[in-house]
mmCIF file of C-alpha atoms in Angstrom:
data_model
loop_
_atom_site.group_PDB
_atom_site.id
_atom_site.type_symbol
_atom_site.label_atom_id
_atom_site.label_comp_id
_atom_site.label_asym_id
_atom_site.label_seq_id
_atom_site.Cartn_x
_atom_site.Cartn_y
_atom_site.Cartn_z
ATOM 1 C CA UNK A 1 36.494 117.567 -59.921
ATOM 2 C CA UNK A 2 33.126 115.736 -59.848
ATOM 3 C CA UNK A 3 34.292 112.080 -59.695
ATOM 4 C CA UNK A 4 31.264 109.785 -59.348
ATOM 5 C CA UNK A 5 27.890 111.539 -59.246
ATOM 6 C CA UNK A 6 24.673 109.823 -58.148
ATOM 7 C CA UNK A 7 21.118 111.107 -58.378
ATOM 8 C CA UNK A 8 18.769 111.304 -56.608
ATOM 9 C CA UNK A 9 20.227 111.392 -53.098
ATOM 10 C CA UNK A 10 16.918 110.432 -51.495
ATOM 11 C CA UNK A 11 13.755 108.837 -52.831
ATOM 12 C CA UNK A 12 10.607 107.306 -51.397
ATOM 13 C CA UNK A 13 8.753 104.792 -53.563
ATOM 14 C CA UNK A 14 5.509 102.934 -53.164
ATOM 15 C CA UNK A 15 5.446 99.162 -53.585
ATOM 16 C CA UNK A 16 5.254 98.271 -57.275
ATOM 17 C CA UNK A 17 6.588 101.577 -58.572
ATOM 18 C CA UNK A 18 9.605 101.793 -60.832
ATOM 19 C CA UNK A 19 12.540 104.150 -60.884
ATOM 20 C CA UNK A 20 16.073 104.619 -62.146
ATOM 21 C CA UNK A 21 19.076 105.581 -60.065
ATOM 22 C CA UNK A 22 21.525 107.571 -62.148
ATOM 23 C CA UNK A 23 25.287 107.284 -61.949
ATOM 24 C CA UNK A 24 27.873 109.206 -63.953
ATOM 25 C CA UNK A 25 31.656 109.379 -63.714
ATOM 26 C CA UNK A 26 34.026 111.803 -65.404
ATOM 27 C CA UNK A 27 37.300 109.911 -64.866
ATOM 28 C CA UNK A 28 37.112 107.810 -68.053
ATOM 29 C CA UNK A 29 36.994 104.649 -65.959
ATOM 30 C CA UNK A 30 36.157 101.413 -67.728
ATOM 31 C CA UNK A 31 34.808 99.553 -64.707
ATOM 32 C CA UNK A 32 31.634 100.561 -62.904
ATOM 33 C CA UNK A 33 29.700 98.922 -60.071
ATOM 34 C CA UNK A 34 26.458 99.143 -58.135
ATOM 35 C CA UNK A 35 26.447 98.129 -54.472
ATOM 36 C CA UNK A 36 23.726 98.216 -51.856
ATOM 37 C CA UNK A 37 24.459 98.841 -48.206
ATOM 38 C CA UNK A 38 22.168 97.469 -45.522
ATOM 39 C CA UNK A 39 22.716 98.152 -41.800
ATOM 40 C CA UNK A 40 25.199 95.721 -40.282
ATOM 41 C CA UNK A 41 25.590 93.856 -43.557
ATOM 42 C CA UNK A 42 28.395 95.648 -45.368
ATOM 43 C CA UNK A 43 28.097 96.237 -49.100
ATOM 44 C CA UNK A 44 26.724 93.706 -51.575
ATOM 45 C CA UNK A 45 27.429 93.881 -55.311
ATOM 46 C CA UNK A 46 24.309 94.143 -57.488
ATOM 47 C CA UNK A 47 25.691 94.567 -61.020
ATOM 48 C CA UNK A 48 28.918 95.621 -62.622
ATOM 49 C CA UNK A 49 30.272 96.617 -66.022
ATOM 50 C CA UNK A 50 33.740 96.308 -67.543
ATOM 51 C CA UNK A 51 33.040 98.719 -70.373
ATOM 52 C CA UNK A 52 30.361 100.246 -72.567
ATOM 53 C CA UNK A 53 27.906 97.609 -73.756
ATOM 54 C CA UNK A 54 29.050 94.977 -71.230
ATOM 55 C CA UNK A 55 27.277 94.242 -67.950
ATOM 56 C CA UNK A 56 27.177 91.291 -65.574
ATOM 57 C CA UNK A 57 25.386 90.193 -62.425
ATOM 58 C CA UNK A 58 26.859 90.507 -59.003
ATOM 59 C CA UNK A 59 25.848 88.829 -55.770
ATOM 60 C CA UNK A 60 22.299 90.245 -55.426
ATOM 61 C CA UNK A 61 20.916 91.132 -58.903
ATOM 62 C CA UNK A 62 17.279 90.070 -58.501
ATOM 63 C CA UNK A 63 14.818 92.934 -58.938
ATOM 64 C CA UNK A 64 17.329 95.183 -60.716
ATOM 65 C CA UNK A 65 18.508 95.913 -64.233
ATOM 66 C CA UNK A 66 21.379 97.942 -65.650
ATOM 67 C CA UNK A 67 22.637 99.265 -68.948
ATOM 68 C CA UNK A 68 25.939 100.778 -70.050
ATOM 69 C CA UNK A 69 25.524 102.644 -73.319
ATOM 70 C CA UNK A 70 28.420 105.034 -72.658
ATOM 71 C CA UNK A 71 31.636 104.908 -70.650
ATOM 72 C CA UNK A 72 30.376 107.677 -68.368
ATOM 73 C CA UNK A 73 26.899 106.460 -67.373
ATOM 74 C CA UNK A 74 25.693 103.359 -65.537
ATOM 75 C CA UNK A 75 22.014 103.649 -64.491
ATOM 76 C CA UNK A 76 20.357 101.130 -62.160
ATOM 77 C CA UNK A 77 16.691 100.311 -62.800
ATOM 78 C CA UNK A 78 14.217 99.025 -60.227
ATOM 79 C CA UNK A 79 11.161 97.689 -62.055
ATOM 80 C CA UNK A 80 8.712 96.683 -59.315
ATOM 81 C CA UNK A 81 9.865 98.156 -56.041
ATOM 82 C CA UNK A 82 9.587 95.970 -52.954
ATOM 83 C CA UNK A 83 10.229 96.786 -49.269
ATOM 84 C CA UNK A 84 13.294 94.500 -49.399
ATOM 85 C CA UNK A 85 14.882 97.034 -51.748
ATOM 86 C CA UNK A 86 14.934 99.703 -49.075
ATOM 87 C CA UNK A 87 18.630 100.421 -48.814
ATOM 88 C CA UNK A 88 21.434 102.838 -49.555
ATOM 89 C CA UNK A 89 22.810 102.375 -53.057
ATOM 90 C CA UNK A 90 26.360 103.218 -54.016
ATOM 91 C CA UNK A 91 27.797 103.519 -57.484
ATOM 92 C CA UNK A 92 31.546 103.111 -57.898
ATOM 93 C CA UNK A 93 34.089 103.154 -60.682
ATOM 94 C CA UNK A 94 37.612 101.934 -61.278
ATOM 95 C CA UNK A 95 40.227 102.451 -63.933
ATOM 96 C CA UNK A 96 40.960 98.762 -63.725
ATOM 97 C CA UNK A 97 44.148 97.351 -65.134
ATOM 98 C CA UNK A 98 47.291 98.508 -63.400
ATOM 99 C CA UNK A 99 45.387 100.247 -60.636
ATOM 100 C CA UNK A 100 45.293 97.297 -58.179
ATOM 101 C CA UNK A 101 41.584 97.685 -57.824
ATOM 102 C CA UNK A 102 40.942 100.967 -56.000
ATOM 103 C CA UNK A 103 37.279 101.939 -56.367
ATOM 104 C CA UNK A 104 35.928 105.493 -56.318
ATOM 105 C CA UNK A 105 32.468 105.812 -54.762
ATOM 106 C CA UNK A 106 29.607 108.233 -55.161
ATOM 107 C CA UNK A 107 27.873 109.721 -52.141
ATOM 108 C CA UNK A 108 25.010 107.251 -52.240
ATOM 109 C CA UNK A 109 21.272 107.214 -52.931
ATOM 110 C CA UNK A 110 18.966 106.406 -50.031
ATOM 111 C CA UNK A 111 15.841 104.586 -51.219
ATOM 112 C CA UNK A 112 12.819 103.787 -49.069
ATOM 113 C CA UNK A 113 10.030 101.541 -50.373
ATOM 114 C CA UNK A 114 6.742 101.780 -48.479
ATOM 115 C CA UNK B 1 33.453 81.556 -51.411
ATOM 116 C CA UNK B 2 35.606 84.553 -50.629
ATOM 117 C CA UNK B 3 34.752 86.453 -47.478
ATOM 118 C CA UNK B 4 35.953 89.093 -45.054
ATOM 119 C CA UNK B 5 35.310 89.024 -41.324
ATOM 120 C CA UNK B 6 35.915 92.082 -39.204
ATOM 121 C CA UNK B 7 35.333 92.759 -35.554
ATOM 122 C CA UNK B 8 31.852 93.689 -34.491
ATOM 123 C CA UNK B 9 31.223 97.238 -33.444
ATOM 124 C CA UNK B 10 30.503 99.713 -32.317
ATOM 125 C CA UNK B 11 33.875 100.735 -30.932
ATOM 126 C CA UNK B 12 33.970 103.760 -28.639
ATOM 127 C CA UNK B 13 37.297 105.330 -27.668
ATOM 128 C CA UNK B 14 38.563 108.466 -26.041
ATOM 129 C CA UNK B 15 40.738 110.863 -28.011
ATOM 130 C CA UNK B 16 44.410 109.795 -28.178
ATOM 131 C CA UNK B 17 43.574 106.146 -27.435
ATOM 132 C CA UNK B 18 45.084 103.279 -29.428
ATOM 133 C CA UNK B 19 42.872 101.710 -32.079
ATOM 134 C CA UNK B 20 42.824 98.175 -33.440
ATOM 135 C CA UNK B 21 40.126 96.837 -35.742
ATOM 136 C CA UNK B 22 40.630 93.185 -36.594
ATOM 137 C CA UNK B 23 40.104 91.837 -40.092
ATOM 138 C CA UNK B 24 40.578 88.301 -41.388
ATOM 139 C CA UNK B 25 39.827 86.924 -44.813
ATOM 140 C CA UNK B 26 39.108 83.734 -46.709
ATOM 141 C CA UNK B 27 40.055 83.683 -50.365
ATOM 142 C CA UNK B 28 40.551 81.071 -53.065
ATOM 143 C CA UNK B 29 43.380 83.027 -54.636
ATOM 144 C CA UNK B 30 45.916 85.658 -53.655
ATOM 145 C CA UNK B 31 43.958 88.808 -52.812
ATOM 146 C CA UNK B 32 44.755 92.476 -52.605
ATOM 147 C CA UNK B 33 43.498 93.924 -49.332
ATOM 148 C CA UNK B 34 41.952 97.293 -48.556
ATOM 149 C CA UNK B 35 40.584 99.421 -45.772
ATOM 150 C CA UNK B 36 37.870 101.857 -46.782
ATOM 151 C CA UNK B 37 36.407 104.570 -44.559
ATOM 152 C CA UNK B 38 32.910 106.054 -44.662
ATOM 153 C CA UNK B 39 32.381 109.357 -42.885
ATOM 154 C CA UNK B 40 28.826 110.279 -41.888
ATOM 155 C CA UNK B 41 26.641 111.038 -44.894
ATOM 156 C CA UNK B 42 29.358 110.278 -47.419
ATOM 157 C CA UNK B 43 30.426 107.514 -49.755
ATOM 158 C CA UNK B 44 33.329 105.175 -49.109
ATOM 159 C CA UNK B 45 36.874 106.276 -49.754
ATOM 160 C CA UNK B 46 40.066 104.292 -49.807
ATOM 161 C CA UNK B 47 42.103 104.599 -46.620
ATOM 162 C CA UNK B 48 44.967 102.215 -47.378
ATOM 163 C CA UNK B 49 45.814 99.071 -49.307
ATOM 164 C CA UNK B 50 48.329 96.231 -49.604
ATOM 165 C CA UNK B 51 48.800 93.989 -52.603
ATOM 166 C CA UNK B 52 51.175 91.265 -51.388
ATOM 167 C CA UNK B 53 52.221 89.451 -48.257
ATOM 168 C CA UNK B 54 54.127 91.497 -45.642
ATOM 169 C CA UNK B 55 53.242 94.778 -47.375
ATOM 170 C CA UNK B 56 52.257 97.545 -44.977
ATOM 171 C CA UNK B 57 49.671 100.054 -46.100
ATOM 172 C CA UNK B 58 49.597 103.406 -44.322
ATOM 173 C CA UNK B 59 47.732 106.697 -44.537
ATOM 174 C CA UNK B 60 46.676 109.474 -42.134
ATOM 175 C CA UNK B 61 48.378 107.694 -39.221
ATOM 176 C CA UNK B 62 46.572 104.400 -39.891
ATOM 177 C CA UNK B 63 48.507 101.231 -40.697
ATOM 178 C CA UNK B 64 47.713 97.660 -41.667
ATOM 179 C CA UNK B 65 50.057 94.788 -42.540
ATOM 180 C CA UNK B 66 49.151 91.977 -44.953
ATOM 181 C CA UNK B 67 49.747 88.743 -43.022
ATOM 182 C CA UNK B 68 49.351 85.752 -45.281
ATOM 183 C CA UNK B 69 50.168 83.212 -42.574
ATOM 184 C CA UNK B 70 47.261 84.395 -40.408
ATOM 185 C CA UNK B 71 45.100 85.662 -43.339
ATOM 186 C CA UNK B 72 44.751 88.972 -41.541
ATOM 187 C CA UNK B 73 44.876 92.708 -42.258
ATOM 188 C CA UNK B 74 44.274 94.445 -38.925
ATOM 189 C CA UNK B 75 43.863 98.232 -38.893
ATOM 190 C CA UNK B 76 45.788 100.209 -36.244
ATOM 191 C CA UNK B 77 46.280 103.808 -35.222
ATOM 192 C CA UNK B 78 48.377 104.959 -32.323
ATOM 193 C CA UNK B 79 46.342 107.999 -31.301
ATOM 194 C CA UNK B 80 42.809 108.506 -32.589
ATOM 195 C CA UNK B 81 41.109 111.874 -33.026
ATOM 196 C CA UNK B 82 37.456 112.878 -32.924
ATOM 197 C CA UNK B 83 37.661 113.366 -36.700
ATOM 198 C CA UNK B 84 38.406 109.627 -37.116
ATOM 199 C CA UNK B 85 34.825 108.800 -36.126
ATOM 200 C CA UNK B 86 33.468 106.833 -39.089
ATOM 201 C CA UNK B 87 32.616 103.345 -40.333
ATOM 202 C CA UNK B 88 35.624 101.292 -41.411
ATOM 203 C CA UNK B 89 35.350 98.491 -43.963
ATOM 204 C CA UNK B 90 37.898 95.809 -44.695
ATOM 205 C CA UNK B 91 37.735 94.475 -48.259
ATOM 206 C CA UNK B 92 39.511 92.216 -50.714
ATOM 207 C CA UNK B 93 39.717 91.773 -54.445
ATOM 208 C CA UNK B 94 41.115 88.856 -56.399
ATOM 209 C CA UNK B 95 43.130 88.947 -59.591
ATOM 210 C CA UNK B 96 40.875 88.169 -62.519
ATOM 211 C CA UNK B 97 37.697 89.174 -60.687
ATOM 212 C CA UNK B 98 37.244 92.449 -62.604
ATOM 213 C CA UNK B 99 38.306 94.310 -59.440
ATOM 214 C CA UNK B 100 35.072 93.454 -57.660
ATOM 215 C CA UNK B 101 35.419 94.140 -53.957
ATOM 216 C CA UNK B 102 34.185 91.783 -51.245
ATOM 217 C CA UNK B 103 33.490 93.753 -48.077
ATOM 218 C CA UNK B 104 33.310 92.990 -44.403
ATOM 219 C CA UNK B 105 30.259 94.208 -42.501
ATOM 220 C CA UNK B 106 31.922 97.394 -41.303
ATOM 221 C CA UNK B 107 32.933 98.646 -37.866
ATOM 222 C CA UNK B 108 31.539 101.878 -36.466
ATOM 223 C CA UNK B 109 34.159 103.878 -34.571
ATOM 224 C CA UNK B 110 33.167 106.738 -32.301
ATOM 225 C CA UNK B 111 35.905 108.862 -30.737
ATOM 226 C CA UNK B 112 34.916 111.080 -27.820
ATOM 227 C CA UNK B 113 36.822 114.225 -26.813
#
């Protein structure tokens, strides 16, 4: 009964370092999303995917990259970490069609860039 | 563009008090509306939803009615409990948008015993 699993839960990076946030879901959902949550700002969409091999930019994609080689996995890559990327990152998935859009969220990954 | 505006927090209530969290939206199409809840240290989870005008979503004693004429989806609960302390997010999605959610900024609710 795993649902959406994110790793790591916490990470501290130095400016300019790179890292990948992992996201995996076991519900056979076609749609996957990456959001960032900043205090008092709600959630902003970074990237999303409608199926394996297909990705698209969301509202705040700069400084990030994604890939979707399998239905289950949707990693988020930060290439040159900047303090502005300090945030809590949430991965989510959705079955999509016929489901009226309910998203299932992971527990989040808290990233600090110093 | 599409947006969601919800009342600023934090909101502090005593147990058994009545709760209202206001939410209004702006959308170019005909959205589905959601309330998500985030308990401390956890991810978001769906609380309730409504997909067309005058629909009422309900769950765990919470209710919200989709009002197209006032573009609103206010969250209510008649008697809150300490366990309801969380951040509440109003959100919308539009048909044809690949189910992307647009969120409000969230409202922190604290319920004291």
